[in-house]
CSV table of C-alpha atoms in Angstrom, one decimal:
chain,number,residue,atom,x,y,z
V,1,MET,CA,10.5,4.6,24.1
V,2,ILE,CA,13.3,6.5,25.9
V,3,ASP,CA,14.8,5.3,29.2
V,4,TRP,CA,12.7,7.6,31.3
V,5,PRO,CA,13.5,8.2,35.0
V,6,ASN,CA,11.8,5.5,37.1
V,7,MET,CA,9.3,8.0,38.6
V,8,THR,CA,6.1,9.6,37.8
V,9,ALA,CA,6.1,12.9,35.9
V,10,PRO,CA,5.2,16.0,37.9
V,11,GLY,CA,1.6,16.9,37.9
V,12,ARG,CA,0.4,13.4,36.9
V,13,GLN,CA,0.5,11.7,40.3
V,14,GLU,CA,-2.9,10.4,41.5
V,15,PRO,CA,-3.8,10.6,45.2
V,16,GLY,CA,-4.2,7.3,46.9
V,17,LEU,CA,-1.7,5.3,44.8
V,18,LYS,CA,0.8,3.1,46.4
V,19,PRO,CA,4.6,3.8,45.9
V,20,GLU,CA,5.0,0.7,43.7
V,21,GLU,CA,2.2,2.0,41.5
V,22,LEU,CA,4.2,5.2,41.0
V,23,GLN,CA,7.2,3.3,39.7
V,24,ARG,CA,7.5,3.9,35.9
V,25,SER,CA,8.5,0.9,33.8
V,26,LYS,CA,11.8,1.4,32.0
V,27,CYS,CA,12.3,1.0,28.3
V,28,VAL,CA,14.9,-1.7,28.0
V,29,LEU,CA,15.5,-0.9,24.3
V,30,GLY,CA,17.2,2.4,25.2
V,31,PHE,CA,17.9,4.4,22.1
V,32,ILE,CA,17.3,1.6,19.6
V,33,PRO,CA,13.8,2.9,18.7
V,34,VAL,CA,15.3,6.3,18.0
V,35,VAL,CA,17.8,4.8,15.6
V,36,TYR,CA,15.2,2.6,14.1
V,37,TYR,CA,12.6,5.4,13.5
V,38,SER,CA,15.3,7.7,12.1
V,39,ILE,CA,16.4,5.0,9.5
V,40,LEU,CA,12.8,4.3,8.7
V,41,LEU,CA,12.0,7.9,8.2
V,42,CYS,CA,15.1,8.5,6.0
V,43,VAL,CA,14.3,5.5,3.9
V,44,GLY,CA,10.5,5.6,3.9
V,45,VAL,CA,9.8,9.3,2.9
V,46,PRO,CA,12.1,9.3,-0.2
V,47,VAL,CA,10.8,5.9,-1.2
V,48,ASN,CA,7.2,6.9,-0.8
V,49,ILE,CA,7.8,10.2,-2.7
V,50,LEU,CA,9.3,8.2,-5.6
V,51,THR,CA,6.3,5.8,-5.4
V,52,ALA,CA,3.9,8.8,-5.6
V,53,VAL,CA,5.6,10.2,-8.7
V,54,ALA,CA,5.6,6.9,-10.4
V,55,LEU,CA,1.9,6.2,-9.6
V,56,SER,CA,1.0,9.7,-10.8
V,57,ARG,CA,2.5,8.9,-14.2
V,58,LEU,CA,0.8,5.6,-14.4
V,59,ALA,CA,-2.6,7.1,-13.4
V,60,SER,CA,-2.3,9.9,-15.9
V,61,ARG,CA,-1.3,7.6,-18.7
V,62,THR,CA,-3.6,4.6,-18.1
V,63,LYS,CA,-6.6,6.3,-16.4
V,64,LYS,CA,-7.0,3.2,-14.2
V,65,THR,CA,-8.7,3.5,-10.8
V,66,LEU,CA,-6.2,1.1,-9.4
V,67,TYR,CA,-3.4,3.6,-9.6
V,68,TYR,CA,-5.5,6.4,-8.0
V,69,TYR,CA,-6.2,4.3,-5.0
V,70,LEU,CA,-2.6,3.2,-4.7
V,71,LEU,CA,-1.6,6.9,-4.9
V,72,ALA,CA,-4.0,7.7,-2.0
V,73,VAL,CA,-2.4,4.9,0.1
V,74,THR,CA,1.0,6.3,-0.6
V,75,GLY,CA,0.1,9.8,0.3
V,76,SER,CA,-1.5,8.7,3.5
V,77,ASP,CA,1.7,6.7,4.3
V,78,ILE,CA,3.7,9.9,3.9
V,79,LEU,CA,1.4,11.7,6.3
V,80,SER,CA,1.7,8.9,8.8
V,81,GLN,CA,5.5,9.0,8.6
V,82,LEU,CA,5.6,12.8,9.1
V,83,PHE,CA,3.1,13.0,12.0
V,84,ILE,CA,3.6,9.7,13.8
V,85,ILE,CA,7.3,8.9,13.3
V,86,PHE,CA,8.8,12.3,12.9
V,87,VAL,CA,6.6,14.5,15.1
V,88,GLY,CA,5.3,11.9,17.6
V,89,PHE,CA,8.2,9.4,18.1
V,90,LEU,CA,11.2,11.5,17.3
V,91,LEU,CA,10.4,15.1,18.2
V,92,GLU,CA,7.9,14.8,21.1
V,93,THR,CA,9.3,11.6,22.7
V,94,ALA,CA,13.0,11.6,21.9
V,95,VAL,CA,13.8,15.3,21.7
V,96,PHE,CA,11.4,17.1,24.0
V,97,HIS,CA,10.6,14.1,26.2
V,98,ARG,CA,6.9,15.1,26.1
V,99,GLN,CA,7.6,18.3,27.9
V,100,ILE,CA,5.4,20.4,25.7
V,101,PRO,CA,2.0,22.1,26.2
V,102,ALA,CA,-0.8,19.6,26.7
V,103,VAL,CA,-3.0,21.3,24.0
V,104,LEU,CA,-0.3,20.9,21.4
V,105,LEU,CA,0.4,17.3,22.5
V,106,HIS,CA,-3.3,16.4,22.1
V,107,THR,CA,-3.6,18.3,18.8
V,108,VAL,CA,-0.7,16.3,17.3
V,109,SER,CA,-2.4,13.2,18.6
V,110,VAL,CA,-5.4,14.0,16.5
V,111,ALA,CA,-3.2,14.4,13.4
V,112,GLU,CA,-1.5,11.1,14.1
V,113,PHE,CA,-4.7,9.1,14.4
V,114,ALA,CA,-6.2,10.9,11.4
V,115,SER,CA,-3.3,10.1,9.2
V,116,ASN,CA,-3.2,6.5,10.6
V,117,HIS,CA,-6.8,6.0,9.7
V,118,ALA,CA,-6.4,7.4,6.3
V,119,SER,CA,-3.4,5.2,5.6
V,120,ILE,CA,-5.4,2.1,6.5
V,121,TRP,CA,-8.8,3.0,5.1
V,122,SER,CA,-7.4,4.1,1.7
V,123,THR,CA,-6.8,0.4,1.1
V,124,VAL,CA,-10.5,-0.5,1.6
V,125,PRO,CA,-11.7,1.2,-1.7
V,126,LEU,CA,-8.7,-0.4,-3.4
V,127,THR,CA,-9.9,-3.8,-2.3
V,128,VAL,CA,-13.5,-3.1,-3.3
V,129,ASP,CA,-12.3,-1.9,-6.7
V,130,ARG,CA,-10.3,-5.1,-7.3
V,131,TYR,CA,-13.2,-7.2,-6.2
V,132,VAL,CA,-15.6,-5.5,-8.6
V,133,ALA,CA,-13.0,-5.7,-11.4
V,134,LEU,CA,-12.4,-9.4,-11.0
V,135,CYS,CA,-15.8,-10.7,-10.0
V,136,HIS,CA,-18.1,-8.2,-11.9
V,137,PRO,CA,-16.0,-6.9,-14.8
V,138,LEU,CA,-19.0,-5.5,-16.7
V,139,LEU,CA,-20.2,-3.5,-13.7
V,140,HIS,CA,-16.6,-2.3,-13.1
V,141,ARG,CA,-16.5,-0.7,-16.6
V,142,GLN,CA,-19.7,1.2,-15.7
V,143,ILE,CA,-19.1,2.5,-12.2
V,144,CYS,CA,-15.3,2.6,-11.8
V,145,TYR,CA,-13.7,5.6,-13.5
V,146,PRO,CA,-11.1,8.2,-12.3
V,147,ALA,CA,-13.5,11.0,-11.4
V,148,ARG,CA,-15.5,8.7,-9.1
V,149,ALA,CA,-12.2,7.3,-7.6
V,150,ARG,CA,-11.1,10.8,-6.8
V,151,ARG,CA,-14.4,11.6,-5.0
V,152,ILE,CA,-14.2,8.3,-3.0
V,153,ILE,CA,-10.7,9.2,-2.0
V,154,THR,CA,-11.8,12.7,-0.9
V,155,VAL,CA,-14.6,11.2,1.2
V,156,VAL,CA,-12.2,8.6,2.8
V,157,LEU,CA,-9.7,11.3,3.8
V,158,ALA,CA,-12.4,13.6,5.2
V,159,LEU,CA,-13.9,10.8,7.3
V,160,SER,CA,-10.4,9.8,8.5
V,161,PHE,CA,-9.9,13.4,9.8
V,162,VAL,CA,-13.2,13.3,11.5
V,163,SER,CA,-12.5,10.0,13.1
V,164,GLY,CA,-9.3,11.3,14.5
V,165,LEU,CA,-11.0,14.1,16.5
V,166,PRO,CA,-12.1,12.0,19.5
V,167,PHE,CA,-8.5,11.0,20.1
V,168,PHE,CA,-7.7,14.5,21.3
V,169,TRP,CA,-8.4,12.8,24.7
V,170,TRP,CA,-6.1,9.8,24.0
V,171,SER,CA,-4.0,9.1,27.1
V,172,ASP,CA,-0.2,8.7,27.2
V,173,MET,CA,0.3,5.0,27.8
V,174,TRP,CA,4.0,5.4,28.6
V,175,ARG,CA,3.6,8.1,31.2
V,176,ASN,CA,0.1,7.8,32.8
V,177,SER,CA,0.4,6.2,36.3
V,178,ARG,CA,-3.3,5.9,36.8
V,179,PRO,CA,-5.1,2.7,35.5
V,180,PRO,CA,-7.2,3.0,32.3
V,181,THR,CA,-10.5,4.8,32.8
V,182,SER,CA,-13.8,4.2,31.0
V,183,LEU,CA,-12.9,6.9,28.5
V,184,ASP,CA,-9.6,5.1,27.8
V,185,ALA,CA,-11.4,1.9,27.3
V,186,PHE,CA,-13.8,3.5,24.8
V,187,LEU,CA,-11.0,5.2,22.8
V,188,ILE,CA,-8.9,2.0,22.8
V,189,TRP,CA,-11.7,-0.1,21.5
V,190,THR,CA,-12.7,2.6,19.0
V,191,HIS,CA,-9.1,2.7,17.8
V,192,VAL,CA,-8.6,-1.1,17.4
V,193,THR,CA,-12.0,-1.4,15.7
V,194,ILE,CA,-11.2,1.4,13.2
V,195,ILE,CA,-7.6,0.4,12.4
V,196,TYR,CA,-7.8,-3.3,12.6
V,197,PHE,CA,-11.0,-5.3,13.1
V,198,VAL,CA,-13.3,-3.6,10.6
V,199,PRO,CA,-10.8,-3.2,7.7
V,200,CYS,CA,-9.3,-6.7,8.3
V,201,SER,CA,-12.8,-8.2,8.1
V,202,ILE,CA,-13.5,-6.4,4.8
V,203,PHE,CA,-10.1,-7.6,3.4
V,204,LEU,CA,-10.8,-11.1,4.5
V,205,VAL,CA,-14.3,-11.3,3.0
V,206,LEU,CA,-13.4,-9.6,-0.3
V,207,ASN,CA,-10.1,-11.4,-0.8
V,208,SER,CA,-11.8,-14.8,-0.1
V,209,LEU,CA,-14.4,-14.0,-2.7
V,210,ILE,CA,-11.7,-13.0,-5.2
V,211,ILE,CA,-9.8,-16.2,-4.6
V,212,CYS,CA,-12.9,-18.3,-4.9
V,213,THR,CA,-13.9,-16.6,-8.1
V,214,LEU,CA,-10.5,-17.1,-9.7
V,215,ARG,CA,-10.4,-20.7,-8.7
V,216,THR,CA,-13.9,-21.3,-10.2
V,217,ARG,CA,-12.9,-19.7,-13.4
V,218,ARG,CA,-9.7,-21.7,-13.6
V,219,ARG,CA,-11.6,-24.9,-13.0
V,220,ARG,CA,-14.2,-24.1,-15.6
V,221,ARG,CA,-11.5,-23.1,-18.1
V,222,ARG,CA,-9.6,-26.4,-17.5
V,223,GLN,CA,-12.8,-28.4,-17.9
V,224,HIS,CA,-13.7,-26.6,-21.1
V,225,CYS,CA,-10.2,-27.3,-22.4
V,226,GLN,CA,-10.6,-31.0,-21.6
V,227,ASP,CA,-14.0,-31.1,-23.3
V,228,GLU,CA,-12.9,-29.3,-26.4
V,229,ARG,CA,-9.4,-30.8,-26.4
V,230,GLY,CA,-8.0,-27.6,-27.6
V,231,PRO,CA,-5.0,-25.5,-26.6
V,232,LYS,CA,-5.1,-24.2,-23.0
V,233,PRO,CA,-5.8,-20.4,-23.0
V,234,VAL,CA,-3.2,-18.2,-21.4
V,235,PRO,CA,-4.6,-16.3,-18.4
V,236,SER,CA,-4.2,-12.5,-18.2
V,237,SER,CA,-0.9,-11.6,-16.5
V,238,ARG,CA,-2.0,-8.1,-15.5
V,239,LEU,CA,-5.1,-9.5,-13.8
V,240,GLY,CA,-3.0,-11.9,-11.8
V,241,LYS,CA,-0.4,-9.3,-10.9
V,242,SER,CA,-3.0,-6.8,-9.6
V,243,THR,CA,-4.6,-9.6,-7.5
V,244,ALA,CA,-1.2,-10.5,-6.1
V,245,MET,CA,-0.4,-6.9,-5.3
V,246,LEU,CA,-3.7,-6.6,-3.4
V,247,LEU,CA,-3.2,-9.8,-1.5
V,248,ALA,CA,0.4,-8.7,-0.6
V,249,ILE,CA,-0.7,-5.3,0.7
V,250,THR,CA,-3.5,-6.6,2.8
V,251,SER,CA,-1.5,-9.6,4.2
V,252,VAL,CA,1.4,-7.4,5.2
V,253,PHE,CA,-0.9,-5.0,7.0
V,254,PHE,CA,-2.7,-7.9,8.8
V,255,VAL,CA,0.6,-9.3,10.0
V,256,LEU,CA,2.4,-6.1,11.0
V,257,TRP,CA,-0.6,-4.5,12.9
V,258,ALA,CA,-1.7,-7.6,14.8
V,259,PRO,CA,0.9,-7.3,17.6
V,260,ARG,CA,0.0,-3.7,18.4
V,261,THR,CA,-3.7,-4.5,18.5
V,262,ILE,CA,-3.0,-7.4,21.0
V,263,VAL,CA,-0.7,-5.3,23.2
V,264,VAL,CA,-3.2,-2.4,23.4
V,265,ILE,CA,-6.0,-4.7,24.6
V,266,TYR,CA,-3.6,-6.4,27.0
V,267,HIS,CA,-2.7,-3.0,28.4
V,268,LEU,CA,-6.3,-2.2,29.0
V,269,TYR,CA,-7.4,-5.4,30.8
V,270,VAL,CA,-4.3,-7.2,32.2
V,271,SER,CA,-1.3,-4.9,32.9
V,272,SER,CA,-0.6,-1.3,31.9
V,273,VAL,CA,2.5,-0.2,30.0
V,274,HIS,CA,3.4,2.1,32.9
V,275,ARG,CA,3.6,-0.7,35.5
V,276,ASP,CA,5.1,-3.6,33.6
V,277,TRP,CA,8.4,-3.3,31.6
V,278,ARG,CA,7.5,-6.4,29.6
V,279,VAL,CA,4.3,-4.7,28.3
V,280,HIS,CA,6.4,-1.6,27.7
V,281,LEU,CA,8.8,-3.6,25.6
V,282,ALA,CA,6.0,-5.3,23.7
V,283,TYR,CA,4.3,-2.0,23.0
V,284,ASP,CA,7.6,-0.5,21.7
V,285,LEU,CA,8.2,-3.4,19.4
V,286,SER,CA,4.6,-3.6,18.2
V,287,ASN,CA,4.8,0.1,17.3
V,288,MET,CA,8.0,-0.4,15.4
V,289,LEU,CA,6.4,-3.3,13.4
V,290,ALA,CA,3.2,-1.3,12.7
V,291,MET,CA,5.2,1.7,11.4
V,292,LEU,CA,7.2,-0.6,9.1
V,293,ASN,CA,4.0,-1.0,7.1
V,294,THR,CA,4.3,2.6,5.9
V,295,ALA,CA,7.6,1.9,4.0
V,296,VAL,CA,7.2,-1.6,2.5
V,297,ASN,CA,4.6,-1.0,-0.2
V,298,PHE,CA,7.2,0.4,-2.7
V,299,PHE,CA,9.1,-2.9,-2.6
V,300,LEU,CA,5.9,-4.9,-3.0
V,301,TYR,CA,5.0,-2.8,-6.1
V,302,CYS,CA,8.5,-3.3,-7.6
V,303,PHE,CA,8.4,-7.0,-7.0
V,304,VAL,CA,4.9,-7.5,-8.6
V,305,SER,CA,4.4,-4.9,-11.2
V,306,LYS,CA,6.6,-4.6,-14.3
V,307,PRO,CA,5.0,-1.3,-15.5
V,308,PHE,CA,5.7,0.2,-12.1
V,309,ARG,CA,9.4,-0.9,-12.3
V,310,GLY,CA,9.7,0.7,-15.7
V,311,VAL,CA,8.2,4.0,-14.6
V,312,VAL,CA,10.4,4.1,-11.5
V,313,ARG,CA,13.4,3.5,-13.7
V,314,ASP,CA,12.3,6.5,-15.9
V,315,VAL,CA,11.8,8.7,-12.9
V,316,VAL,CA,15.2,7.8,-11.4
V,317,LEU,CA,16.9,8.4,-14.8
V,318,LEU,CA,15.0,11.7,-15.3
V,319,ARG,CA,13.4,10.6,-18.5
V,320,GLY,CA,9.8,10.5,-19.6
V,321,GLY,CA,9.6,7.1,-21.3
V,322,ALA,CA,6.5,5.6,-22.7
V,323,LEU,CA,4.5,3.3,-20.5
V,324,TYR,CA,4.8,0.4,-22.8
V,325,PRO,CA,7.3,0.1,-25.7
V,326,ARG,CA,5.9,0.7,-29.1
V,327,ARG,CA,5.7,-2.5,-31.1
V,328,VAL,CA,5.3,-2.3,-34.9
V,329,PRO,CA,2.5,-4.7,-35.9
V,330,ALA,CA,3.5,-7.7,-38.1
V,331,GLN,CA,1.4,-6.5,-41.0
V,332,HIS,CA,3.2,-3.1,-41.0
V,333,GLN,CA,6.6,-4.9,-40.9
V,334,THR,CA,5.7,-7.3,-43.8
V,335,GLN,CA,4.2,-4.7,-46.1
V,336,PRO,CA,7.4,-2.9,-47.1
V,337,ASN,CA,9.2,-6.2,-47.7
V,338,ALA,CA,6.2,-7.5,-49.7
V,339,SER,CA,6.2,-4.3,-51.8
V,340,MET,CA,9.9,-4.5,-52.5
V,341,SER,CA,9.7,-8.2,-53.4
V,342,SER,CA,6.8,-7.6,-55.7
V,343,LEU,CA,8.7,-4.7,-57.4
V,344,CYS,CA,11.8,-6.8,-57.9
V,345,SER,CA,9.8,-9.8,-59.2
V,346,GLY,CA,8.0,-7.4,-61.6
V,347,ASN,CA,11.2,-6.0,-62.9
V,348,ALA,CA,12.7,-9.5,-63.3
V,349,LYS,CA,9.6,-10.7,-65.3
V,350,ARG,CA,9.8,-7.6,-67.6
V,351,LEU,CA,13.5,-8.2,-68.3
V,352,GLN,CA,12.8,-11.9,-69.1
V,353,ARG,CA,10.1,-10.9,-71.6
V,354,GLU,CA,12.4,-8.4,-73.3
V,355,SER,CA,15.2,-10.9,-73.5
V,356,ALA,CA,12.8,-13.5,-75.0
V,357,LEU,CA,11.7,-11.0,-77.7
V,358,LEU,CA,15.2,-10.0,-78.6
V,359,SER,CA,16.8,-13.5,-78.5
V,360,PRO,CA,15.5,-14.7,-81.9
V,361,GLN,CA,16.9,-11.6,-83.7
V,362,ARG,CA,20.3,-12.1,-82.1
V,363,THR,CA,20.6,-15.8,-83.0
V,364,LYS,CA,20.0,-15.2,-86.7
V,365,LYS,CA,23.2,-14.3,-88.7
V,366,PRO,CA,23.5,-13.3,-92.4
V,367,SER,CA,25.0,-16.0,-94.6
């Protein structure tokens, strides 16, 4: 990430290596990653905190499991930004140049991978919840409720922490001059399987089922309307928006994390980051793209969800507005008008009767 001296760090040289193998690949980006991560941190953390506050309000008011899972994703993104961007990229690499005790370095590595796994795997129960809600709505009412969602989130976070423990032995790709070992290969394949292949497979299968179900329902609704020749029913806007939000989140994750997965595998089998400056450059750029995923969800929520935009506006303006504006039903609006009109008509009829009774007496005059 930083333009390191073109030499191997002391204490890491391996016996029997040729001089060209001891040459460290330079980072051609210079200080661009430092500026990028600083901006991403300054923008991403406040935006995610605002997202967490807005989702907390929505979850407490609506009691929908959707907002609990989105809140878990946001909290995991905040942890990823603090551990990976702030501690890993900025402090360790840019400030201290990795010249810190090895135990502390590996401990921070565990926290980085754990928060990374939590950020990704918090989206999996969200996808499952949306699949059950759209494809099996009756079952969703029975098994999906806030208490169970909180238990699922707790289990996901605990498993993410456990899955980060083996990465205490994760090697430093930028600085290690030795070729990847069997332990490195095991950790790399475990990493890409946990963070990309398994969750992306789940997203692909469930999203495909959701899209097929929606298309089938739309086709049946259209056929029913043609048979009945009646008015076309209006689909539920909330259902479509929640589906669009899910597809946007998973699609952005699939696109932004694909380059890093490819570069890590390329580093393992073709050329290491240490020896080839082009792989070094690709690894830096892929990390920058992957970390962008921790700061874009806020803008996706604002673009898709009108209730979320309204709550964000209330939070920014420091007001506790209602989730939906209160609308007076039509019957309550017409009742006062009806009562007033009936009262006026009754008074008018009574005056007409009185005038009719008095009119003969007024017309007769003494001779």
